[in-house]
mmCIF file of C-alpha atoms in Angstrom:
data_model
loop_
_atom_site.group_PDB
_atom_site.id
_atom_site.type_symbol
_atom_site.label_atom_id
_atom_site.label_comp_id
_atom_site.label_asym_id
_atom_site.label_seq_id
_atom_site.Cartn_x
_atom_site.Cartn_y
_atom_site.Cartn_z
ATOM 1 C CA MET A 1 32.600 -5.291 15.423
ATOM 2 C CA THR A 2 29.847 -7.293 13.626
ATOM 3 C CA ALA A 3 30.303 -7.032 9.888
ATOM 4 C CA PRO A 4 27.430 -7.070 7.451
ATOM 5 C CA PRO A 5 26.781 -10.622 6.162
ATOM 6 C CA SER A 6 27.078 -11.287 2.567
ATOM 7 C CA PHE A 7 23.609 -11.857 2.028
ATOM 8 C CA ARG A 8 21.623 -13.274 5.086
ATOM 9 C CA PHE A 9 21.398 -9.854 6.087
ATOM 10 C CA PRO A 10 21.557 -7.305 3.568
ATOM 11 C CA VAL A 11 23.601 -3.459 3.742
ATOM 12 C CA ASN A 12 20.397 -2.452 3.102
ATOM 13 C CA GLY A 13 16.325 -3.328 1.965
ATOM 14 C CA GLU A 14 13.955 -5.883 3.091
ATOM 15 C CA VAL A 15 14.442 -8.810 4.669
ATOM 16 C CA ALA A 16 11.503 -11.859 5.483
ATOM 17 C CA VAL A 17 11.892 -14.868 7.973
ATOM 18 C CA PHE A 18 10.005 -17.567 6.533
ATOM 19 C CA ARG A 19 10.231 -21.078 8.544
ATOM 20 C CA GLY A 20 13.185 -19.703 10.247
ATOM 21 C CA GLU A 21 15.253 -18.734 7.204
ATOM 22 C CA ARG A 22 16.030 -15.351 6.444
ATOM 23 C CA TYR A 23 15.266 -13.899 2.743
ATOM 24 C CA ARG A 24 15.541 -10.767 0.816
ATOM 25 C CA ALA A 25 12.205 -9.533 0.249
ATOM 26 C CA ARG A 26 9.813 -7.165 -1.461
ATOM 27 C CA GLY A 27 6.068 -6.862 -1.890
ATOM 28 C CA ALA A 28 4.660 -8.857 -4.440
ATOM 29 C CA ALA A 29 3.391 -6.306 -6.921
ATOM 30 C CA GLY A 30 -0.294 -6.993 -8.159
ATOM 31 C CA LEU A 31 -0.649 -9.531 -5.435
ATOM 32 C CA TRP A 32 -0.825 -6.910 -2.490
ATOM 33 C CA PRO A 33 -0.383 -7.602 0.533
ATOM 34 C CA CYS A 34 1.761 -11.053 -0.519
ATOM 35 C CA VAL A 35 5.396 -10.946 0.492
ATOM 36 C CA GLU A 36 7.849 -11.973 -2.514
ATOM 37 C CA LEU A 37 10.894 -13.996 -1.337
ATOM 38 C CA LEU A 38 14.008 -13.473 -3.338
ATOM 39 C CA PRO A 39 16.414 -16.621 -2.441
ATOM 40 C CA GLY A 40 20.378 -15.490 -2.763
ATOM 41 C CA PRO A 41 22.923 -17.010 -5.690
ATOM 42 C CA GLY A 42 23.348 -20.575 -4.641
ATOM 43 C CA ARG A 43 20.291 -20.634 -1.869
ATOM 44 C CA PRO A 44 17.654 -23.238 -2.495
ATOM 45 C CA ALA A 45 14.126 -21.996 -3.089
ATOM 46 C CA PRO A 46 11.764 -21.699 -0.680
ATOM 47 C CA GLU A 47 9.656 -25.236 -0.126
ATOM 48 C CA GLY A 48 6.271 -25.080 -1.030
ATOM 49 C CA ILE A 49 6.029 -22.053 -2.977
ATOM 50 C CA ALA A 50 5.622 -21.616 -6.211
ATOM 51 C CA PRO A 51 7.926 -19.097 -8.382
ATOM 52 C CA ARG A 52 6.772 -15.507 -10.301
ATOM 53 C CA GLU A 53 8.295 -14.057 -12.608
ATOM 54 C CA THR A 54 7.532 -10.062 -12.715
ATOM 55 C CA ALA A 55 7.455 -7.734 -15.177
ATOM 56 C CA ASP A 56 11.268 -6.856 -15.035
ATOM 57 C CA GLY A 57 12.333 -10.615 -15.346
ATOM 58 C CA THR A 58 13.118 -11.294 -11.950
ATOM 59 C CA VAL A 59 11.748 -14.034 -10.132
ATOM 60 C CA GLY A 60 10.433 -14.383 -6.426
ATOM 61 C CA TYR A 61 8.359 -16.591 -4.679
ATOM 62 C CA PRO A 62 5.009 -14.612 -3.057
ATOM 63 C CA VAL A 63 3.815 -15.677 0.524
ATOM 64 C CA ALA A 64 1.066 -14.387 2.550
ATOM 65 C CA PRO A 65 1.788 -12.452 5.282
ATOM 66 C CA GLU A 66 0.067 -14.580 8.054
ATOM 67 C CA ARG A 67 2.803 -17.549 7.030
ATOM 68 C CA LEU A 68 5.871 -15.354 7.716
ATOM 69 C CA ASP A 69 7.681 -15.092 10.882
ATOM 70 C CA ALA A 70 8.879 -11.637 10.262
ATOM 71 C CA TRP A 71 9.045 -8.745 7.622
ATOM 72 C CA GLU A 72 11.509 -5.617 8.139
ATOM 73 C CA ALA A 73 13.444 -3.084 6.474
ATOM 74 C CA VAL A 74 17.119 -3.041 7.220
ATOM 75 C CA HIS A 75 19.946 -0.851 7.142
ATOM 76 C CA TRP A 76 23.674 -0.153 8.604
ATOM 77 C CA THR A 77 24.999 2.882 9.649
ATOM 78 C CA PHE A 78 28.642 3.743 10.743
ATOM 79 C CA ARG A 79 31.163 6.542 11.535
ATOM 80 C CA TRP A 80 34.192 7.283 9.683
ATOM 81 C CA HIS A 81 36.208 10.022 11.311
ATOM 82 C CA GLY A 82 33.696 10.601 13.522
ATOM 83 C CA GLU A 83 31.335 11.345 10.915
ATOM 84 C CA LEU A 84 27.675 9.357 10.704
ATOM 85 C CA PHE A 85 27.232 7.495 7.596
ATOM 86 C CA LYS A 86 24.917 5.159 5.902
ATOM 87 C CA CYS A 87 26.088 2.385 4.566
ATOM 88 C CA THR A 88 25.538 1.157 0.907
ATOM 89 C CA ARG A 89 28.234 -1.480 0.286
ATOM 90 C CA ALA A 90 29.870 -4.084 2.095
ATOM 91 C CA THR A 91 33.515 -5.795 0.932
ATOM 92 C CA THR A 92 36.017 -8.084 2.189
ATOM 93 C CA SER A 93 37.837 -4.675 2.648
ATOM 94 C CA THR A 94 35.828 -1.528 2.599
ATOM 95 C CA TYR A 95 32.628 0.198 3.388
ATOM 96 C CA SER A 96 30.839 2.496 1.146
ATOM 97 C CA GLY A 97 28.471 4.868 2.472
ATOM 98 C CA ASP A 98 26.336 8.388 1.772
ATOM 99 C CA TYR A 99 27.233 11.114 4.257
ATOM 100 C CA LEU A 100 24.436 12.045 6.836
ATOM 101 C CA GLY A 101 26.086 14.791 8.604
ATOM 102 C CA SER A 102 26.379 18.654 8.032
ATOM 103 C CA ASP A 103 29.631 19.679 8.140
ATOM 104 C CA GLU A 104 30.355 20.827 4.362
ATOM 105 C CA ARG A 105 34.130 21.556 4.462
ATOM 106 C CA PHE A 106 34.489 17.678 6.057
ATOM 107 C CA ALA A 107 32.483 16.188 3.044
ATOM 108 C CA LYS A 108 34.646 18.619 0.053
ATOM 109 C CA GLU A 109 37.691 17.484 2.049
ATOM 110 C CA HIS A 110 37.428 13.968 2.430
ATOM 111 C CA LEU A 111 34.033 12.759 -0.164
ATOM 112 C CA LYS A 112 33.091 12.468 -3.721
ATOM 113 C CA ARG A 113 30.237 14.289 -4.621
ATOM 114 C CA ARG A 114 26.834 12.994 -5.377
ATOM 115 C CA VAL A 115 23.781 14.332 -7.578
ATOM 116 C CA ILE A 116 22.368 15.051 -3.991
ATOM 117 C CA GLY A 117 24.885 14.544 -1.141
ATOM 118 C CA TYR A 118 28.077 13.311 -0.629
ATOM 119 C CA ARG A 119 29.245 9.395 -0.378
ATOM 120 C CA GLY A 120 33.159 7.786 0.203
ATOM 121 C CA VAL A 121 34.846 4.683 0.638
ATOM 122 C CA PHE A 122 36.842 3.637 3.590
ATOM 123 C CA PRO A 123 38.906 0.744 4.966
ATOM 124 C CA ARG A 124 37.057 -1.431 6.731
ATOM 125 C CA GLU A 125 40.073 -0.676 9.653
ATOM 126 C CA GLU A 126 38.773 3.002 9.535
ATOM 127 C CA VAL A 127 35.092 2.328 10.247
ATOM 128 C CA THR A 128 33.934 2.500 13.751
ATOM 129 C CA GLU A 129 30.375 2.446 15.116
ATOM 130 C CA LEU A 130 29.250 0.018 12.748
ATOM 131 C CA LYS A 131 25.179 -0.539 13.541
ATOM 132 C CA LEU A 132 22.177 -2.485 11.860
ATOM 133 C CA HIS A 133 18.904 -0.674 12.262
ATOM 134 C CA ARG A 134 15.925 -2.703 11.781
ATOM 135 C CA GLU A 135 12.261 -1.235 10.738
ATOM 136 C CA ASP A 136 8.958 -3.501 11.325
ATOM 137 C CA LEU A 137 7.021 -3.906 8.082
ATOM 138 C CA PHE A 138 4.940 -6.689 9.609
ATOM 139 C CA GLN A 139 2.684 -4.693 11.898
ATOM 140 C CA PRO A 140 1.992 -1.706 10.027
ATOM 141 C CA LEU A 141 0.971 -4.126 7.090
ATOM 142 C CA HIS A 142 -1.485 -6.288 9.591
ATOM 143 C CA ALA A 143 -2.713 -2.420 10.760
ATOM 144 C CA LEU A 144 -3.553 -1.399 7.161
ATOM 145 C CA VAL A 145 -4.789 -4.207 6.004
ATOM 146 C CA ARG A 146 -7.447 -4.342 8.645
ATOM 147 C CA ARG A 147 -7.937 -0.341 8.043
ATOM 148 C CA LEU A 148 -8.831 -1.665 4.675
ATOM 149 C CA ASP A 149 -10.894 -4.159 5.397
ATOM 150 C CA GLU A 150 -13.029 -2.132 8.199
ATOM 151 C CA VAL A 151 -13.712 0.424 5.405
ATOM 152 C CA ASP A 152 -14.215 -1.793 2.673
ATOM 153 C CA HIS A 153 -11.228 -1.029 0.850
ATOM 154 C CA PHE A 154 -12.903 2.600 0.424
ATOM 155 C CA ARG A 155 -15.603 1.276 -2.402
ATOM 156 C CA PRO A 156 -18.910 3.075 -2.867
ATOM 157 C CA LYS A 157 -21.959 1.447 -1.121
ATOM 158 C CA THR A 158 -25.312 1.415 -1.031
ATOM 159 C CA TYR A 159 -27.706 0.483 1.772
ATOM 160 C CA ALA A 160 -31.028 0.400 2.460
ATOM 161 C CA VAL A 161 -32.937 0.298 6.038
ATOM 162 C CA HIS A 162 -36.227 -1.974 6.214
ATOM 163 C CA HIS A 163 -37.750 -2.151 9.544
ATOM 164 C CA GLY A 164 -34.627 -0.853 11.653
ATOM 165 C CA ARG A 165 -32.066 -3.553 9.682
ATOM 166 C CA THR A 166 -29.553 -2.842 7.059
ATOM 167 C CA TYR A 167 -29.041 -4.401 3.885
ATOM 168 C CA PRO A 168 -26.902 -4.071 0.575
ATOM 169 C CA ALA A 169 -28.843 -2.297 -1.776
ATOM 170 C CA ALA A 170 -29.000 -1.341 -5.587
ATOM 171 C CA THR A 171 -28.177 2.135 -6.344
ATOM 172 C CA GLU A 172 -30.906 2.813 -8.905
ATOM 173 C CA THR A 173 -34.566 1.432 -8.786
ATOM 174 C CA ASP A 174 -35.726 -1.269 -11.553
ATOM 175 C CA ALA A 175 -37.829 -0.580 -14.460
ATOM 176 C CA SER A 176 -40.649 -1.104 -11.988
ATOM 177 C CA GLY A 177 -39.493 1.892 -9.236
ATOM 178 C CA LEU A 178 -38.605 -1.069 -7.041
ATOM 179 C CA ILE A 179 -34.654 -1.243 -4.928
ATOM 180 C CA ALA A 180 -33.108 -4.447 -4.766
ATOM 181 C CA LEU A 181 -32.239 -5.588 -1.514
ATOM 182 C CA THR A 182 -29.409 -8.296 -0.656
ATOM 183 C CA THR A 183 -30.637 -10.025 2.738
ATOM 184 C CA GLY A 184 -28.692 -13.416 2.779
ATOM 185 C CA ASP A 185 -30.655 -15.452 4.772
ATOM 186 C CA ASP A 186 -33.045 -13.015 6.093
ATOM 187 C CA ARG A 187 -36.615 -12.896 5.258
ATOM 188 C CA PRO A 188 -37.702 -9.688 5.319
ATOM 189 C CA GLU A 189 -41.541 -9.322 5.957
ATOM 190 C CA GLY A 190 -43.724 -7.533 3.553
ATOM 191 C CA LEU A 191 -41.246 -7.637 0.821
ATOM 192 C CA THR A 192 -41.226 -9.816 -2.782
ATOM 193 C CA VAL A 193 -38.778 -12.279 -3.508
ATOM 194 C CA ASP A 194 -36.516 -10.817 -6.913
ATOM 195 C CA PRO A 195 -37.663 -13.199 -9.405
ATOM 196 C CA GLU A 196 -34.414 -12.805 -11.147
ATOM 197 C CA ASP A 197 -32.554 -13.680 -8.477
ATOM 198 C CA PRO A 198 -31.994 -18.003 -8.389
ATOM 199 C CA SER A 199 -30.317 -17.837 -4.686
ATOM 200 C CA GLY A 200 -33.403 -16.305 -3.439
ATOM 201 C CA GLU A 201 -31.423 -13.557 -1.512
ATOM 202 C CA ARG A 202 -32.573 -10.645 -3.036
ATOM 203 C CA PHE A 203 -35.307 -9.088 -1.989
ATOM 204 C CA LEU A 204 -37.474 -5.698 -3.363
ATOM 205 C CA ALA A 205 -39.163 -2.757 -1.969
ATOM 206 C CA ALA A 206 -41.063 0.020 -2.797
ATOM 207 C CA PRO A 207 -39.251 3.295 -1.515
ATOM 208 C CA GLU A 208 -42.008 3.948 0.315
ATOM 209 C CA GLN A 209 -41.500 0.882 2.329
ATOM 210 C CA LEU A 210 -37.541 1.921 3.409
ATOM 211 C CA ASP A 211 -36.622 3.680 6.195
ATOM 212 C CA ALA A 212 -33.753 4.928 4.419
ATOM 213 C CA TRP A 213 -31.901 4.549 1.427
ATOM 214 C CA TYR A 214 -28.380 5.607 1.179
ATOM 215 C CA ARG A 215 -25.358 5.720 -0.801
ATOM 216 C CA THR A 216 -21.507 6.285 1.225
ATOM 217 C CA HIS A 217 -18.522 6.875 -0.734
ATOM 218 C CA TRP A 218 -15.147 8.459 0.736
ATOM 219 C CA THR A 219 -13.062 11.514 -0.581
ATOM 220 C CA PHE A 220 -9.756 12.812 -0.071
ATOM 221 C CA CYS A 221 -7.345 15.244 -1.000
ATOM 222 C CA TRP A 222 -3.729 14.600 -2.821
ATOM 223 C CA GLU A 223 -1.369 17.542 -3.207
ATOM 224 C CA ASN A 224 -4.334 19.794 -2.704
ATOM 225 C CA GLY A 225 -6.918 18.559 -5.291
ATOM 226 C CA PRO A 226 -9.787 16.848 -4.456
ATOM 227 C CA PHE A 227 -11.038 12.951 -5.565
ATOM 228 C CA ASP A 228 -13.596 10.369 -4.830
ATOM 229 C CA ALA A 229 -11.883 6.841 -3.519
ATOM 230 C CA VAL A 230 -12.982 4.230 -5.875
ATOM 231 C CA GLY A 231 -11.112 1.136 -4.120
ATOM 232 C CA THR A 232 -8.078 -0.011 -3.464
ATOM 233 C CA VAL A 233 -5.089 -1.256 -5.731
ATOM 234 C CA ASP A 234 -2.166 -3.128 -4.000
ATOM 235 C CA GLY A 235 -2.786 -1.198 -0.555
ATOM 236 C CA ARG A 236 -2.972 1.918 -2.093
ATOM 237 C CA VAL A 237 -6.174 3.893 -2.535
ATOM 238 C CA LYS A 238 -7.482 4.976 -6.116
ATOM 239 C CA GLY A 239 -9.474 8.173 -6.558
ATOM 240 C CA VAL A 240 -10.985 9.749 -9.377
ATOM 241 C CA TYR A 241 -10.062 13.399 -9.677
ATOM 242 C CA THR A 242 -13.289 16.132 -9.050
ATOM 243 C CA GLY A 243 -11.327 19.029 -9.596
ATOM 244 C CA GLY A 244 -11.822 21.130 -12.633
ATOM 245 C CA SER A 245 -8.366 22.355 -13.454
ATOM 246 C CA TRP A 246 -7.057 20.138 -16.158
ATOM 247 C CA GLY A 247 -3.665 21.490 -15.720
ATOM 248 C CA PHE A 248 -3.330 19.890 -12.342
ATOM 249 C CA ALA A 249 -4.533 16.651 -13.841
ATOM 250 C CA ASN A 250 -1.452 17.201 -16.628
ATOM 251 C CA TYR A 251 1.257 18.597 -14.241
ATOM 252 C CA MET A 252 0.304 15.834 -11.345
ATOM 253 C CA ASP A 253 0.949 12.998 -14.357
ATOM 254 C CA LEU A 254 -2.907 11.916 -13.346
ATOM 255 C CA THR A 255 -3.998 8.752 -15.364
ATOM 256 C CA HIS A 256 -5.997 9.184 -18.120
ATOM 257 C CA GLU A 257 -9.021 6.299 -18.248
ATOM 258 C CA PRO A 258 -11.325 7.145 -20.955
ATOM 259 C CA ILE A 259 -14.935 5.597 -20.353
ATOM 260 C CA PRO A 260 -16.814 4.058 -23.613
ATOM 261 C CA GLY A 261 -19.726 6.348 -24.075
ATOM 262 C CA ALA A 262 -19.242 8.928 -21.311
ATOM 263 C CA TYR A 263 -16.937 11.285 -20.021
ATOM 264 C CA THR A 264 -12.692 10.755 -19.498
ATOM 265 C CA ARG A 265 -11.937 10.391 -16.036
ATOM 266 C CA TYR A 266 -8.411 11.404 -14.545
ATOM 267 C CA THR A 267 -7.188 8.693 -11.427
ATOM 268 C CA VAL A 268 -4.539 8.481 -9.162
ATOM 269 C CA THR A 269 -3.296 5.607 -6.961
ATOM 270 C CA VAL A 270 -1.495 6.821 -3.753
ATOM 271 C CA ASP A 271 0.041 5.423 -0.273
ATOM 272 C CA LEU A 272 -2.852 6.365 2.419
ATOM 273 C CA ASP A 273 -0.568 8.248 4.548
ATOM 274 C CA GLY A 274 0.196 10.614 1.261
ATOM 275 C CA VAL A 275 -3.659 11.839 1.685
ATOM 276 C CA THR A 276 -5.441 14.344 3.728
ATOM 277 C CA ASP A 277 -9.353 14.906 4.502
ATOM 278 C CA LEU A 278 -10.070 11.367 4.042
ATOM 279 C CA GLU A 279 -13.899 11.417 5.259
ATOM 280 C CA GLN A 280 -16.669 9.285 4.511
ATOM 281 C CA GLN A 281 -19.730 10.860 2.693
ATOM 282 C CA ARG A 282 -23.422 9.826 3.244
ATOM 283 C CA THR A 283 -25.953 10.892 0.130
ATOM 284 C CA ASP A 284 -29.609 10.169 0.729
ATOM 285 C CA LEU A 285 -31.474 8.533 -1.817
ATOM 286 C CA LEU A 286 -34.901 8.488 -0.874
ATOM 287 C CA THR A 287 -34.920 12.877 -1.092
ATOM 288 C CA SER A 288 -32.667 12.840 -4.044
ATOM 289 C CA PRO A 289 -34.406 14.253 -7.108
#
C-alpha cells in the first residue's frame, strides 16, 4: 500500500507540474487564468518566476497555464472496518478522515461528531484500500478560456453593418448625428474619416448609410434573479441585477455599487456553472426611438 507523500502529493488540494516538478497550487486571485505555485518548506522557489504576496500575506509564484505541464485537484480515500473515508491528514503513524458512508450506528459508535458528518483518526496498520483520486483542472480551464474568448468575456458590444461588412461601432451618435465605426485597415467607400481619430481607423456614417446598427449583450439568471452580464472577473461572469426586489439584493448579499450622478446598482460575480438561462440579446439601434 502506498502512503501519501508528505508534500510532493498533498493529502488533498491542488497540484501543478512546472518543468517536471510538482508544487502545491491555487488559482492566482486577480491574475486569472494564472496558477500560483506554492513551494513547501525547504523547497527552492521555481526558477525564473517572480514571487507575489497575496492579501492574506502568503507568497505564491504565478505561472500562465500554457507554461504548466499539468494542474489537478487531488485527494485520497481509504477504508477502515470496511467503511469509506476521505483522508484529511496523514502522519507517520495515523490517517485522519471524514466519513463518507451512511451507517449512522457505526458512526456514533466509532467516530467523533462534527458540525456536519463524522470524522476519525486511525492507526495506519488498520487502514485498507488507500487510493489516490485526481481531477484534471487543466483542460476545463482551457475550455473556459476559449468559451470566454468566443463571447468576448460577455461584455456588451455595438456593431454597424456597411455594405455587408460588420464593424465595431459607437453606441450613440455624435453631436452631428453620425455614428463612429472602427474599421482597422479597411477604408469603407462613401464614409468620412473621423477627424478626431489620429489613427485614421475610425470612420463616420449617417444612420441611413448603414444596413444595420445594433447592440448585443448577455443576460442570465442566478438564484432565480435576472442579471445583465457586464464582463468577467477572474474567469467568473459579472452581472448587474435587473430585478426590482430590494429584498433579493439584500438577502443574496449582492454588491452595492454606487454610480456617480446615476442610479445605484447591485452586482454579483459568479462561476459560469452557477448561472442559468445565459442568452445573448440584440437591440436594433436603427429602429430604436
